[in-house]
Short mmCIF file of C-alpha atoms in Angstrom, two decimals:
data_model
loop_
_atom_site.label_atom_id
_atom_site.label_comp_id
_atom_site.label_asym_id
_atom_site.label_seq_id
_atom_site.Cartn_x
_atom_site.Cartn_y
_atom_site.Cartn_z
CA MET A 267 72.10 166.48 -161.45
CA GLY A 268 71.13 169.93 -160.13
CA ARG A 269 70.54 173.13 -162.01
CA SER A 270 73.49 175.27 -162.98
CA PRO A 271 74.05 178.24 -160.66
CA CYS A 272 72.45 181.54 -161.58
CA CYS A 273 74.72 183.87 -163.50
CA GLU A 274 73.94 186.60 -160.94
CA LYS A 275 76.49 184.90 -158.69
CA GLU A 276 79.28 185.45 -161.22
CA ALA A 277 81.84 188.02 -160.14
CA GLY A 278 81.94 191.44 -161.75
CA LEU A 279 78.33 191.62 -162.88
CA LYS A 280 76.52 194.90 -162.42
CA LYS A 281 73.34 195.12 -160.37
CA GLY A 282 70.84 197.85 -159.67
CA PRO A 283 69.05 200.29 -162.00
CA TRP A 284 69.73 200.17 -165.70
CA THR A 285 71.32 203.17 -167.41
CA PRO A 286 70.14 204.63 -170.75
CA GLU A 287 73.41 203.44 -172.30
CA GLU A 288 72.73 199.86 -171.20
CA ASP A 289 69.18 200.04 -172.52
CA GLN A 290 70.48 201.24 -175.87
CA LYS A 291 73.00 198.40 -176.08
CA LEU A 292 70.34 195.81 -175.31
CA LEU A 293 67.87 197.33 -177.78
CA ALA A 294 70.43 197.58 -180.57
CA PHE A 295 71.61 194.00 -180.13
CA ILE A 296 68.12 192.46 -180.05
CA GLU A 297 66.93 194.54 -183.02
CA GLN A 298 69.87 193.27 -185.07
CA HIS A 299 70.30 189.69 -183.84
CA GLY A 300 67.23 188.78 -181.76
CA HIS A 301 67.64 187.79 -178.15
CA GLY A 302 68.56 184.12 -178.73
CA CYS A 303 69.95 182.56 -175.56
CA TRP A 304 69.56 185.01 -172.70
CA ARG A 305 72.44 183.48 -170.78
CA SER A 306 74.96 184.23 -173.53
CA LEU A 307 73.39 187.52 -174.67
CA PRO A 308 75.09 189.90 -172.18
CA ALA A 309 78.62 189.06 -173.34
CA LYS A 310 77.63 189.35 -177.01
CA ALA A 311 75.89 192.68 -176.41
CA GLY A 312 78.76 194.10 -174.34
CA LEU A 313 76.77 194.20 -171.10
CA ARG A 314 78.02 193.37 -167.62
CA ARG A 315 74.61 192.09 -166.62
CA CYS A 316 73.06 188.74 -165.78
CA GLY A 317 71.10 187.06 -168.57
CA LYS A 318 68.01 187.00 -166.35
CA SER A 319 68.32 190.75 -165.76
CA CYS A 320 68.51 191.33 -169.53
CA ARG A 321 65.46 189.15 -170.13
CA LEU A 322 63.37 190.94 -167.50
CA ARG A 323 64.49 194.36 -168.70
CA TRP A 324 63.47 193.53 -172.26
CA THR A 325 60.22 191.76 -171.39
CA ASN A 326 58.92 194.29 -168.87
CA TYR A 327 60.28 197.61 -170.16
CA LEU A 328 61.97 197.72 -173.56
CA ARG A 329 60.11 195.52 -176.03
CA PRO A 330 58.22 197.77 -178.45
CA ASP A 331 54.78 196.17 -178.18
CA ILE A 332 54.26 196.85 -174.48
CA LYS A 333 50.94 198.53 -173.69
CA ARG A 334 51.14 201.24 -171.04
CA GLY A 335 48.55 203.34 -169.28
CA LYS A 336 45.27 202.76 -167.50
CA PHE A 337 43.69 199.33 -167.57
CA THR A 338 40.31 199.15 -169.29
CA ILE A 339 37.21 197.73 -167.62
CA GLN A 340 37.43 194.70 -169.91
CA GLU A 341 41.05 194.12 -168.89
CA GLU A 342 40.11 194.38 -165.21
CA GLN A 343 37.31 191.85 -165.66
CA THR A 344 39.66 189.49 -167.51
CA ILE A 345 42.25 189.69 -164.72
CA ILE A 346 39.64 188.99 -162.03
CA GLN A 347 38.11 186.11 -163.98
CA LEU A 348 41.44 184.45 -164.72
CA HIS A 349 42.77 185.03 -161.21
CA ALA A 350 39.76 183.10 -159.89
CA LEU A 351 40.85 180.19 -162.10
CA LEU A 352 44.65 180.45 -162.16
CA GLY A 353 45.56 182.24 -158.94
CA ASN A 354 48.88 184.12 -159.01
CA ARG A 355 50.06 182.60 -162.29
CA TRP A 356 50.75 186.00 -163.79
CA SER A 357 52.55 184.74 -166.89
CA SER A 358 49.55 182.61 -167.82
CA ILE A 359 47.16 185.50 -167.17
CA ALA A 360 49.31 187.82 -169.30
CA THR A 361 48.83 185.57 -172.34
CA HIS A 362 45.17 186.63 -172.36
CA LEU A 363 46.00 190.35 -172.17
CA PRO A 364 47.89 191.29 -175.35
CA LYS A 365 50.80 193.71 -174.85
CA ARG A 366 50.50 193.73 -171.04
CA THR A 367 53.40 192.35 -169.01
CA ASP A 368 52.98 189.85 -166.21
CA ASN A 369 54.80 192.23 -163.86
CA GLU A 370 52.41 195.09 -164.66
CA ILE A 371 49.37 192.84 -164.20
CA LYS A 372 50.69 191.59 -160.86
CA ASN A 373 51.31 195.13 -159.62
CA TYR A 374 47.86 196.30 -160.75
CA TRP A 375 46.23 193.37 -158.99
CA ASN A 376 48.04 194.03 -155.72
CA THR A 377 47.55 197.81 -155.72
CA HIS A 378 44.00 198.09 -157.13
CA LEU A 379 41.91 195.00 -157.83
CA LYS A 380 42.81 193.04 -154.70
CA LYS A 381 41.90 195.97 -152.46
CA ARG A 382 38.72 196.66 -154.42
CA LEU A 383 37.48 193.11 -153.93
CA ALA A 384 38.30 193.27 -150.22
CA LYS A 385 36.23 196.46 -149.85
CA MET A 386 33.33 194.69 -151.56
CA GLY A 387 33.53 191.90 -148.99
CA ILE A 388 35.05 189.42 -151.45
CA ASP A 389 38.02 187.29 -150.46
CA PRO A 390 40.65 188.03 -153.16
CA VAL A 391 42.13 184.55 -152.75
CA THR A 392 38.98 182.41 -153.00
CA HIS A 393 36.84 185.02 -154.83
CA LYS A 394 33.98 184.21 -152.47
CA PRO A 395 32.18 186.47 -149.96
CA ARG A 396 33.92 186.68 -146.61
CA ALA A 397 32.07 184.80 -143.86
CA ASN A 398 32.24 187.75 -141.45
CA ALA A 399 31.73 190.49 -144.04
CA GLY A 400 28.14 191.09 -142.98
CA ALA A 401 28.90 191.22 -139.25
CA SER A 402 28.89 194.64 -137.62
CA SER A 403 29.18 195.88 -134.09
CA GLY A 404 26.07 197.02 -132.20
CA ALA A 405 22.45 195.97 -132.59
CA GLY A 406 19.13 197.36 -133.70
CA ALA A 407 16.95 197.64 -136.76
CA GLY A 408 19.49 199.80 -138.60
CA ASN A 409 22.24 197.25 -138.15
CA ASN A 410 19.93 194.40 -139.16
CA ALA A 411 18.87 196.25 -142.29
CA GLY A 412 22.50 196.91 -143.16
CA ALA A 413 23.35 193.26 -142.64
CA ARG A 414 20.50 192.19 -144.91
CA TYR A 415 21.65 194.62 -147.58
CA ARG A 416 25.22 193.35 -147.40
CA ALA A 417 24.04 189.75 -147.51
CA ALA A 418 22.05 190.46 -150.66
CA ALA A 419 25.03 192.26 -152.18
CA HIS A 420 27.29 189.32 -151.37
CA LEU A 421 24.87 186.91 -153.00
CA ASN A 422 24.86 189.08 -156.10
CA HIS A 423 28.66 189.18 -156.17
CA THR A 424 28.79 185.41 -155.75
CA GLU A 425 26.61 185.02 -158.81
CA GLN A 426 28.79 187.47 -160.72
CA TRP A 427 32.01 185.66 -159.86
CA GLU A 428 30.48 182.29 -160.71
CA ASN A 429 29.35 183.62 -164.08
CA ALA A 430 32.78 185.13 -164.63
CA ARG A 431 34.42 181.81 -163.76
CA LEU A 432 32.21 179.93 -166.22
CA GLU A 433 32.90 182.49 -168.93
CA ALA A 434 36.65 182.21 -168.39
CA GLU A 435 36.50 178.41 -168.45
CA ALA A 436 34.48 178.51 -171.68
CA ARG A 437 36.99 180.90 -173.21
CA LEU A 438 39.92 178.69 -172.28
CA ALA A 439 38.12 175.64 -173.66
CA ARG A 440 37.38 177.40 -176.95
CA GLU A 441 41.00 178.43 -177.33
CA ALA A 442 42.16 174.88 -176.60
CA ASN A 443 39.76 173.51 -179.23
CA LEU A 444 40.97 176.04 -181.79
CA ARG A 445 44.59 175.09 -181.15
CA ALA A 446 43.70 171.41 -181.49
CA LEU A 447 41.86 172.02 -184.77
CA ALA A 448 44.73 174.08 -186.12
CA SER A 449 47.19 171.25 -185.43
CA THR A 450 45.00 168.52 -186.99
CA PRO A 451 45.59 167.90 -190.73
CA VAL A 452 42.43 168.05 -192.82
CA SER A 453 42.00 165.25 -195.37
CA PRO A 454 40.16 165.96 -198.62
CA VAL A 455 36.55 164.79 -198.72
CA ASN A 456 35.14 163.22 -201.86
CA THR A 457 31.79 164.61 -202.96
CA PRO A 458 30.32 162.28 -205.60
CA GLY A 459 27.18 164.39 -205.74
CA ALA A 460 29.17 167.25 -207.19
CA LYS A 461 30.41 165.06 -210.06
CA VAL A 462 26.85 163.93 -210.85
CA ARG A 463 25.67 167.52 -211.06
CA VAL A 464 28.52 168.42 -213.40
CA CYS A 465 27.76 165.47 -215.71
CA PHE A 466 24.05 166.33 -215.75
CA TYR A 467 24.84 169.93 -216.63
CA TYR A 468 27.14 168.81 -219.48
CA ARG A 469 24.51 166.49 -220.96
CA ALA A 470 21.86 169.17 -220.77
CA ARG A 471 24.06 171.57 -222.74
CA SER A 472 24.92 168.87 -225.31
CA SER A 473 21.24 168.19 -226.01
#
């Protein structure tokens, strides 16, 4: 049995940019009732929109905890580290960047970080130095010196990305362990030694 067709194919639904009036309707409904089922939300909120469109509008633009503005150095490092592990799984990466949307992270990667890595001679897909990054046209001592400098820089970047990868893996492992510990019931532990100390203290006071 296949998936039900997307509601975008239903007749009469509005497409294109959202109006302030539509935003207000969506905000008012979710503030009062929560979003619930996105597929049925548009009719309840009085919107001629697809449920998917409502979900994306809320998640990427309207929810009150969205963080806007310039990315910090720490956020950039986190994106690069996690992209080396997870690739283009933006939703998974966004879970490690509180209040940032997956769409904003994806756009920042494509417009800034991806190009920055390429300029540094790092392949933004594999996060490894490009094989031909050190090659340059012409010959001579100047070119050879430049090639040696770039080779040393690439080695340094390789070490940096490897360290970043290990740090990200360790972070993910720690979070997984914490979730596992939180879901494991803790049974009470008997401590006979404590009872002995209490009895000894009582006898000492009695004497």
